[in-house]
mmCIF file of C-alpha atoms in Angstrom:
data_model
loop_
_atom_site.group_PDB
_atom_site.id
_atom_site.type_symbol
_atom_site.label_atom_id
_atom_site.label_comp_id
_atom_site.label_asym_id
_atom_site.label_seq_id
_atom_site.Cartn_x
_atom_site.Cartn_y
_atom_site.Cartn_z
ATOM 1 C CA MET A 444 -139.109 98.993 -112.185
ATOM 2 C CA ASP A 445 -140.772 97.119 -115.058
ATOM 3 C CA GLY A 446 -140.453 99.078 -118.296
ATOM 4 C CA TRP A 447 -138.229 101.847 -116.891
ATOM 5 C CA ARG A 448 -134.791 102.680 -118.340
ATOM 6 C CA CYS A 449 -132.119 104.802 -116.684
ATOM 7 C CA TYR A 450 -130.288 107.459 -118.703
ATOM 8 C CA GLN A 451 -128.135 110.225 -117.190
ATOM 9 C CA SER A 452 -129.555 109.787 -113.676
ATOM 10 C CA THR A 453 -133.182 109.934 -114.836
ATOM 11 C CA LEU A 454 -135.633 107.057 -115.213
ATOM 12 C CA TYR A 455 -137.711 106.922 -118.409
ATOM 13 C CA TYR A 456 -140.779 104.842 -119.161
ATOM 14 C CA ILE A 457 -142.016 104.321 -122.714
ATOM 15 C CA SER A 458 -145.488 102.852 -122.936
ATOM 16 C CA SER A 459 -146.443 99.863 -125.035
ATOM 17 C CA GLU A 460 -150.068 100.986 -125.440
ATOM 18 C CA GLU A 461 -151.503 104.190 -126.916
ATOM 19 C CA LYS A 462 -153.532 106.958 -125.263
ATOM 20 C CA ASN A 463 -154.358 110.587 -125.964
ATOM 21 C CA TRP A 464 -152.125 113.291 -124.474
ATOM 22 C CA SER A 465 -154.238 113.944 -121.354
ATOM 23 C CA GLU A 466 -154.617 110.232 -120.573
ATOM 24 C CA SER A 467 -150.867 109.807 -121.087
ATOM 25 C CA LYS A 468 -150.195 112.638 -118.644
ATOM 26 C CA GLN A 469 -152.512 110.973 -116.094
ATOM 27 C CA ASP A 470 -150.744 107.639 -116.514
ATOM 28 C CA CYS A 471 -147.372 109.253 -115.808
ATOM 29 C CA SER A 472 -148.808 110.901 -112.709
ATOM 30 C CA LYS A 473 -150.038 107.513 -111.445
ATOM 31 C CA ARG A 474 -146.470 106.266 -111.851
ATOM 32 C CA GLY A 475 -145.087 109.140 -109.761
ATOM 33 C CA ALA A 476 -143.690 110.789 -112.883
ATOM 34 C CA ASN A 477 -144.366 113.454 -115.530
ATOM 35 C CA LEU A 478 -144.543 113.271 -119.284
ATOM 36 C CA THR A 479 -140.931 113.692 -120.389
ATOM 37 C CA ILE A 480 -139.428 117.183 -120.554
ATOM 38 C CA ILE A 481 -136.617 117.267 -123.118
ATOM 39 C CA ASN A 482 -134.145 119.960 -122.075
ATOM 40 C CA SER A 483 -130.801 118.885 -123.548
ATOM 41 C CA ASN A 484 -129.292 117.667 -126.814
ATOM 42 C CA GLU A 485 -128.323 114.426 -125.065
ATOM 43 C CA GLU A 486 -131.872 113.790 -123.928
ATOM 44 C CA GLN A 487 -133.174 114.493 -127.449
ATOM 45 C CA ASP A 488 -130.611 112.012 -128.835
ATOM 46 C CA PHE A 489 -131.916 109.391 -126.385
ATOM 47 C CA PHE A 490 -135.376 109.674 -127.986
ATOM 48 C CA LYS A 491 -134.263 109.705 -131.642
ATOM 49 C CA THR A 492 -135.230 106.050 -132.026
ATOM 50 C CA HIS A 493 -138.735 106.632 -130.646
ATOM 51 C CA ASP A 494 -141.083 108.092 -133.264
ATOM 52 C CA ASN A 495 -144.534 109.434 -132.452
ATOM 53 C CA VAL A 496 -144.313 109.261 -128.669
ATOM 54 C CA TRP A 497 -146.047 111.954 -126.583
ATOM 55 C CA ILE A 498 -143.766 114.245 -124.577
ATOM 56 C CA GLY A 499 -144.735 116.815 -121.959
ATOM 57 C CA LEU A 500 -144.917 119.876 -124.225
ATOM 58 C CA ASN A 501 -148.204 121.563 -125.123
ATOM 59 C CA ASN A 502 -149.687 124.837 -126.337
ATOM 60 C CA MET A 503 -153.125 124.554 -124.701
ATOM 61 C CA GLU A 504 -152.927 128.018 -123.134
ATOM 62 C CA GLY A 505 -151.504 129.814 -126.185
ATOM 63 C CA THR A 506 -147.843 129.448 -125.160
ATOM 64 C CA TRP A 507 -145.547 126.449 -125.503
ATOM 65 C CA LYS A 508 -145.030 125.094 -121.984
ATOM 66 C CA TRP A 509 -143.857 121.889 -120.380
ATOM 67 C CA VAL A 510 -146.093 119.924 -118.000
ATOM 68 C CA ASP A 511 -144.231 121.377 -115.003
ATOM 69 C CA GLY A 512 -145.163 124.908 -116.163
ATOM 70 C CA SER A 513 -141.674 125.804 -117.399
ATOM 71 C CA PRO A 514 -141.397 127.662 -120.735
ATOM 72 C CA LEU A 515 -139.940 126.138 -123.884
ATOM 73 C CA THR A 516 -136.315 127.291 -124.188
ATOM 74 C CA LEU A 517 -134.666 124.558 -126.297
ATOM 75 C CA SER A 518 -136.534 122.952 -129.195
ATOM 76 C CA PHE A 519 -136.082 120.226 -131.788
ATOM 77 C CA TRP A 520 -138.927 120.955 -134.223
ATOM 78 C CA ALA A 521 -139.244 119.044 -137.487
ATOM 79 C CA SER A 522 -139.304 121.129 -140.664
ATOM 80 C CA GLY A 523 -142.569 123.092 -140.924
ATOM 81 C CA GLU A 524 -143.300 122.826 -137.205
ATOM 82 C CA PRO A 525 -144.800 123.961 -134.973
ATOM 83 C CA ASP A 526 -148.158 123.879 -136.735
ATOM 84 C CA GLY A 527 -150.251 126.512 -134.992
ATOM 85 C CA ALA A 528 -153.479 124.510 -135.267
ATOM 86 C CA LYS A 529 -152.236 121.600 -133.156
ATOM 87 C CA GLU A 530 -151.392 121.758 -129.478
ATOM 88 C CA CYS A 531 -149.487 118.645 -128.351
ATOM 89 C CA VAL A 532 -146.079 117.246 -129.346
ATOM 90 C CA VAL A 533 -144.568 113.866 -130.257
ATOM 91 C CA THR A 534 -140.937 112.800 -130.788
ATOM 92 C CA SER A 535 -138.452 112.172 -132.386
ATOM 93 C CA GLU A 536 -138.167 115.316 -134.469
ATOM 94 C CA TRP A 537 -140.906 117.237 -132.729
ATOM 95 C CA LYS A 538 -144.261 117.314 -134.504
ATOM 96 C CA THR A 539 -147.469 118.949 -133.342
ATOM 97 C CA LEU A 540 -150.605 116.835 -133.398
ATOM 98 C CA PRO A 541 -154.132 117.080 -132.016
ATOM 99 C CA CYS A 542 -154.062 116.226 -128.308
ATOM 100 C CA SER A 543 -156.966 113.832 -128.900
ATOM 101 C CA SER A 544 -154.804 111.595 -131.140
ATOM 102 C CA THR A 545 -153.558 108.377 -129.564
ATOM 103 C CA PHE A 546 -149.871 107.469 -129.381
ATOM 104 C CA LYS A 547 -147.419 105.819 -127.038
ATOM 105 C CA TRP A 548 -145.959 108.161 -124.415
ATOM 106 C CA THR A 549 -142.867 108.629 -122.296
ATOM 107 C CA CYS A 550 -142.654 109.487 -118.597
ATOM 108 C CA GLU A 551 -139.633 110.606 -116.608
ATOM 109 C CA ARG A 552 -138.741 110.727 -112.944
ATOM 110 C CA LYS A 553 -135.714 110.810 -110.722
ATOM 111 C CA PRO A 554 -134.878 107.466 -109.112
ATOM 112 C CA SER A 555 -135.793 107.073 -105.483
ATOM 113 C CA ILE A 556 -132.843 106.181 -103.304
ATOM 114 C CA GLU A 557 -133.417 103.467 -100.796
ATOM 115 C CA ILE A 558 -131.408 103.892 -97.593
ATOM 116 C CA LYS A 559 -131.096 100.918 -95.292
ATOM 117 C CA ASN A 560 -129.652 100.790 -91.821
ATOM 118 C CA LEU A 561 -126.632 98.519 -91.704
#
Protein backbone atom coordinates (compact mmCIF):
# COMPACT_ATOMS: atom_id res chain seq x y z
CA MET A 1 0.00 0.00 0.00
CA ASP A 2 3.00 2.28 -0.57
CA GLY A 3 1.90 5.89 -0.93
CA TRP A 4 -1.79 5.28 -0.15
CA ARG A 5 -3.63 7.05 2.70
CA CYS A 6 -7.00 6.06 4.14
CA TYR A 7 -9.63 8.73 4.80
CA GLN A 8 -13.31 8.00 5.51
CA SER A 9 -13.14 4.42 4.22
CA THR A 10 -11.48 5.40 0.93
CA LEU A 11 -7.84 4.98 -0.07
CA TYR A 12 -6.12 7.95 -1.72
CA TYR A 13 -2.83 8.05 -3.59
CA ILE A 14 -1.03 11.32 -4.30
CA SER A 15 1.76 11.02 -6.82
CA SER A 16 5.27 12.32 -6.33
CA GLU A 17 5.90 12.80 -10.06
CA GLU A 18 4.03 14.90 -12.62
CA LYS A 19 2.07 13.84 -15.71
CA ASN A 20 -0.61 15.31 -17.94
CA TRP A 21 -4.27 14.60 -17.13
CA SER A 22 -4.67 11.62 -19.49
CA GLU A 23 -1.43 9.98 -18.32
CA SER A 24 -2.52 10.57 -14.71
CA LYS A 25 -5.85 8.88 -15.42
CA GLN A 26 -4.00 5.91 -16.96
CA ASP A 27 -1.72 5.63 -13.94
CA CYS A 28 -4.71 5.48 -11.59
CA SER A 29 -6.27 2.78 -13.75
CA LYS A 30 -3.07 0.71 -13.52
CA ARG A 31 -3.38 0.99 -9.74
CA GLY A 32 -6.96 -0.30 -9.80
CA ALA A 33 -8.28 3.18 -9.06
CA ASN A 34 -9.72 6.33 -10.64
CA LEU A 35 -8.62 9.93 -10.53
CA THR A 36 -10.25 11.28 -7.37
CA ILE A 37 -13.91 12.32 -7.46
CA ILE A 38 -14.57 14.97 -4.81
CA ASN A 39 -18.22 14.70 -3.75
CA SER A 40 -18.33 16.05 -0.19
CA ASN A 41 -17.15 19.02 1.86
CA GLU A 42 -15.11 16.62 4.00
CA GLU A 43 -13.32 15.19 0.99
CA GLN A 44 -12.58 18.71 -0.30
CA ASP A 45 -11.16 19.61 3.14
CA PHE A 46 -8.88 16.56 2.92
CA PHE A 47 -7.31 18.01 -0.24
CA LYS A 48 -6.96 21.62 0.95
CA THR A 49 -3.25 21.10 1.62
CA HIS A 50 -2.61 19.72 -1.87
CA ASP A 51 -2.31 22.49 -4.47
CA ASN A 52 -2.23 21.84 -8.21
CA VAL A 53 -3.04 18.13 -8.14
CA TRP A 54 -5.16 16.64 -10.95
CA ILE A 55 -8.59 15.34 -9.95
CA GLY A 56 -11.04 13.34 -12.04
CA LEU A 57 -13.13 16.24 -13.37
CA ASN A 58 -13.03 17.34 -17.01
CA ASN A 59 -15.00 19.20 -19.66
CA MET A 60 -13.69 17.38 -22.74
CA GLU A 61 -17.17 16.67 -24.10
CA GLY A 62 -18.64 20.12 -23.40
CA THR A 63 -20.09 19.22 -19.98
CA TRP A 64 -18.34 18.97 -16.62
CA LYS A 65 -18.18 15.26 -15.78
CA TRP A 66 -16.23 13.02 -13.45
CA VAL A 67 -14.11 10.14 -14.79
CA ASP A 68 -16.86 7.66 -13.87
CA GLY A 69 -19.30 9.56 -16.13
CA SER A 70 -21.27 11.14 -13.28
CA PRO A 71 -22.25 14.82 -13.62
CA LEU A 72 -20.79 17.60 -11.50
CA THR A 73 -23.26 18.35 -8.68
CA LEU A 74 -21.06 19.84 -5.92
CA SER A 75 -18.20 22.20 -6.79
CA PHE A 76 -15.40 24.11 -5.10
CA TRP A 77 -14.29 26.50 -7.85
CA ALA A 78 -11.72 29.21 -7.17
CA SER A 79 -12.80 32.78 -7.92
CA GLY A 80 -13.09 33.33 -11.69
CA GLU A 81 -13.41 29.61 -12.44
CA PRO A 82 -14.29 27.63 -14.40
CA ASP A 83 -12.40 29.16 -17.31
CA GLY A 84 -14.24 27.97 -20.41
CA ALA A 85 -11.07 27.62 -22.48
CA LYS A 86 -9.52 24.95 -20.25
CA GLU A 87 -10.86 21.46 -19.74
CA CYS A 88 -9.18 19.74 -16.77
CA VAL A 89 -9.15 20.55 -13.05
CA VAL A 90 -6.61 20.73 -10.21
CA THR A 91 -7.07 21.18 -6.44
CA SER A 92 -7.20 22.71 -3.84
CA GLU A 93 -9.60 25.47 -4.79
CA TRP A 94 -10.53 24.09 -8.17
CA LYS A 95 -8.79 25.67 -11.15
CA THR A 96 -9.15 24.76 -14.81
CA LEU A 97 -5.96 24.17 -16.76
CA PRO A 98 -5.02 22.71 -20.13
CA CYS A 99 -5.15 18.91 -19.91
CA SER A 100 -1.69 18.79 -21.51
CA SER A 101 -0.12 20.56 -18.49
CA THR A 102 1.82 18.34 -16.10
CA PHE A 103 1.03 18.14 -12.39
CA LYS A 104 0.91 15.60 -9.60
CA TRP A 105 -2.36 13.66 -9.40
CA THR A 106 -4.56 11.87 -6.90
CA CYS A 107 -6.25 8.48 -7.27
CA GLU A 108 -8.96 6.96 -5.10
CA ARG A 109 -10.28 3.47 -4.54
CA LYS A 110 -12.14 1.48 -1.95
CA PRO A 111 -9.92 -0.82 0.12
CA SER A 112 -10.03 -4.48 -0.74
CA ILE A 113 -10.98 -6.66 2.19
CA GLU A 114 -8.94 -9.75 2.68
CA ILE A 115 -10.89 -12.66 4.15
CA LYS A 116 -8.94 -15.57 5.55
CA ASN A 117 -10.23 -18.90 6.73
CA LEU A 118 -9.53 -19.39 10.41
